[in-house]
XYZ file of C-alpha atoms in Angstrom:
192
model
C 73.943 73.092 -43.733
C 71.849 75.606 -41.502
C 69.194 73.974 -39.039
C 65.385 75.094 -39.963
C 64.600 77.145 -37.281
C 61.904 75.739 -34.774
C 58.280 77.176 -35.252
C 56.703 78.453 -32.156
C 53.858 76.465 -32.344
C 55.851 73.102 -32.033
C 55.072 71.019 -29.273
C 58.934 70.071 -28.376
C 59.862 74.133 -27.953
C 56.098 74.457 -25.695
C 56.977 75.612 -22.103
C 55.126 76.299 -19.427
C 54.393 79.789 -19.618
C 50.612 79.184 -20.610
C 50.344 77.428 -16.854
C 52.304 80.514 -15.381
C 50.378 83.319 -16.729
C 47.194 81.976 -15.858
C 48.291 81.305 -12.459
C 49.540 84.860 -12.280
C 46.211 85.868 -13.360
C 44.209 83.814 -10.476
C 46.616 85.391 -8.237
C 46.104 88.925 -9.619
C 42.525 88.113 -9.031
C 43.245 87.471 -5.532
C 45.128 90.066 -4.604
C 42.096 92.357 -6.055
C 39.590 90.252 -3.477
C 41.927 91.434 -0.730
C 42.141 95.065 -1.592
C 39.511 95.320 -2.931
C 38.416 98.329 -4.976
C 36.504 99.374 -7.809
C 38.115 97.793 -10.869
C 36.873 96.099 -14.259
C 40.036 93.829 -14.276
C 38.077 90.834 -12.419
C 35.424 91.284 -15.008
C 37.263 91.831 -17.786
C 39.142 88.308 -18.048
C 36.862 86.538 -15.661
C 38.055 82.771 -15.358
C 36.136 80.172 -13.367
C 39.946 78.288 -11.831
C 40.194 80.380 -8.934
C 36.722 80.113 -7.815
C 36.934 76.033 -8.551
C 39.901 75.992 -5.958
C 38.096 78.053 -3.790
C 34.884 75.398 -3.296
C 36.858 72.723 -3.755
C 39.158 73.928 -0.382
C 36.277 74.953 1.475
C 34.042 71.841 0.770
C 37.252 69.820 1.661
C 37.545 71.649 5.003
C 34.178 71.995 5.883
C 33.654 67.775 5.088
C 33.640 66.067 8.710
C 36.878 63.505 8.962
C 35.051 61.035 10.709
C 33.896 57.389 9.224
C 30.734 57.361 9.953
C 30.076 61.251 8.261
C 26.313 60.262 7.786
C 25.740 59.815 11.139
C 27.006 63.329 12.311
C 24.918 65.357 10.654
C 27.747 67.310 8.892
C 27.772 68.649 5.200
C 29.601 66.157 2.652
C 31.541 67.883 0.234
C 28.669 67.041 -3.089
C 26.606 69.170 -0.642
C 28.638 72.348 0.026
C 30.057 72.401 -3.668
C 26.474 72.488 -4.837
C 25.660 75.049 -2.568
C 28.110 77.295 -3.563
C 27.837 76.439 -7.120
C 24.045 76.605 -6.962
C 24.175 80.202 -5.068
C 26.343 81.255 -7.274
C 24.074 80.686 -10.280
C 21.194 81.893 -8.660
C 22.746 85.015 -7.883
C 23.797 85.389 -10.926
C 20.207 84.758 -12.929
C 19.063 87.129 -10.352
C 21.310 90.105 -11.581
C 20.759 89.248 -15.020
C 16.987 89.051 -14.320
C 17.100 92.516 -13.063
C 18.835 94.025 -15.636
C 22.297 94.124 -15.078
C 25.256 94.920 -18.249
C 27.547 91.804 -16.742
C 27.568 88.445 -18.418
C 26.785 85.109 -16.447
C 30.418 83.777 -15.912
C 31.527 87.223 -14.908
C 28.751 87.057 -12.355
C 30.377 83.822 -11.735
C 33.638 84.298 -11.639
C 33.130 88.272 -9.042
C 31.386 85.214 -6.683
C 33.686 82.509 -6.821
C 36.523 84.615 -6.400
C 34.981 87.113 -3.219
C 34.709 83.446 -1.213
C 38.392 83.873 -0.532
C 37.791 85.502 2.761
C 35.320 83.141 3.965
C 37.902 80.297 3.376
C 40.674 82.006 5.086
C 38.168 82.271 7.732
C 37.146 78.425 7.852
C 41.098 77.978 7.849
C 41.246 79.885 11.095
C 38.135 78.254 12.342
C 39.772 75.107 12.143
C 43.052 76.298 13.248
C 40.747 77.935 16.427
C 39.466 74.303 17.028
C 42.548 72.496 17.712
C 41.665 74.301 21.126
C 39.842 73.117 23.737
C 36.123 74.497 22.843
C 34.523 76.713 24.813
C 32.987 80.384 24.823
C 35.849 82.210 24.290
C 36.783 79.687 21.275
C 33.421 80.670 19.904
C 34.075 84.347 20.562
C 36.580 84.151 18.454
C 35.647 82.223 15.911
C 32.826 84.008 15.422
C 34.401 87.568 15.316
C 37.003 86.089 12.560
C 33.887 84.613 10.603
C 31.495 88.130 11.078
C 34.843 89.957 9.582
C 35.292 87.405 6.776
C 31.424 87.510 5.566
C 31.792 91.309 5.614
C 34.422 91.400 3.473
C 33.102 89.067 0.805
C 30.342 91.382 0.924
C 32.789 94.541 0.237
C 34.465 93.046 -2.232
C 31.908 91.335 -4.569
C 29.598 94.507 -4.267
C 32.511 96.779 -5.418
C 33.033 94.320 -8.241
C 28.911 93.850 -8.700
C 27.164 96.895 -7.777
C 28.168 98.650 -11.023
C 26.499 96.417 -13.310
C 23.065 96.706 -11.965
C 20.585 99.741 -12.568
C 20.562 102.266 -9.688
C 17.217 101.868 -8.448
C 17.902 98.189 -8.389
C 20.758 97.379 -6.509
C 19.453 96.642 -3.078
C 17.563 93.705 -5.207
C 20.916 92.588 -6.272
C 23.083 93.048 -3.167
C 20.386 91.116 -1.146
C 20.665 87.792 -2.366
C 24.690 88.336 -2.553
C 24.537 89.214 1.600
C 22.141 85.692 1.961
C 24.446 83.870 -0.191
C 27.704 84.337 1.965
C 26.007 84.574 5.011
C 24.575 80.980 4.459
C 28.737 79.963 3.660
C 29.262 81.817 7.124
C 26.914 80.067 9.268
C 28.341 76.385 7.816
C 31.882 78.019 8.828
C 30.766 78.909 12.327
C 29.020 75.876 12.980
C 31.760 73.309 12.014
C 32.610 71.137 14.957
C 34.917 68.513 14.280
């Protein structure tokens, strides 16, 4: 007698393709941060995983190491993931306020993503550290950081600047520019 054959939907056949194709799709989404160019793709199937990792890895490496973290006058990591989060959604309230065609997580999702610069910069920064300090350790920091905030600018205005009315963009773009630039300064100013 002939075996039924499986249905695809049973759980003992499930692999882990699901897992795969949505990490293929963060990466895509990365790799469209660091070339960045005009393209709906990051809109079009906006997901919110990338830009999780993203705060999550820059909270974690912006958090001070030390015991007594209170003391030193460092972020904790509740307090940069709520300032990227709450950025984000401000930003985001602010482009729909002003009459932009792009939905809230896409907002989302164009600023979560475009932070990908700014943590490969806080990466170097700490790399940088391990150093002895000094001014040309800060030279340097602070010319990988400057480079890093300007191209989370590029990229989430490529991504952003299409969905706003014409004679409205430099009302949208501003807050985007104060929003990294804020992420930049706690970057530059990390001391462990």
């Amino acid at each position: 007698m002939a075996e039924a054959a499986e249905s695809p939907g049973d759980p003992a056949t499930a692999s882990p393709r699901p897992l795969m194709r949505d990490l293929k799709a963060v990466g895509k989404k990365f790799t469209h941060v660091l070339y960045p160019r005009k393209s709906n793709t990051l809109l079009r199937d906006w997901d919110l995983w990338g830009p999780l990792i993203l705060c999550v890895t820059l909270a974690l490496m912006l958090q001070r190491g030390s015991a007594d973290s209170e003391k030193d006058g460092g972020p904790q990591f509740a307090e940069v993931f709520v300032i990227i989060w709450f950025g984000a959604v401000t930003i985001t309230l602010n482009s729909k306020l002003l009459g932009g065609n792009i939905s809230f997580f896409q907002s989302l999702c164009v600023l979560g993503y475009c932070i990908l610069p700014l943590t490969v910069a806080m990466l170097v920064c700490r790399l940088v550290l391990l150093a002895e300090l000094g001014p040309i350790n800060f030279m340097v920091r602070l010319l990988v950081v400057t480079v890093m905030f300007a191209w989370s600018i590029v990229a989430s205005t490529a991504f952003l600047a299409d969905s706003q009315p014409p004679n409205r963009k430099a009302l949208a773009v501003y807050p985007v520019f104060l929003f990294y630039f804020v992420i930049s300064w706690m970057i530059l100013t990390f001391t462990p």
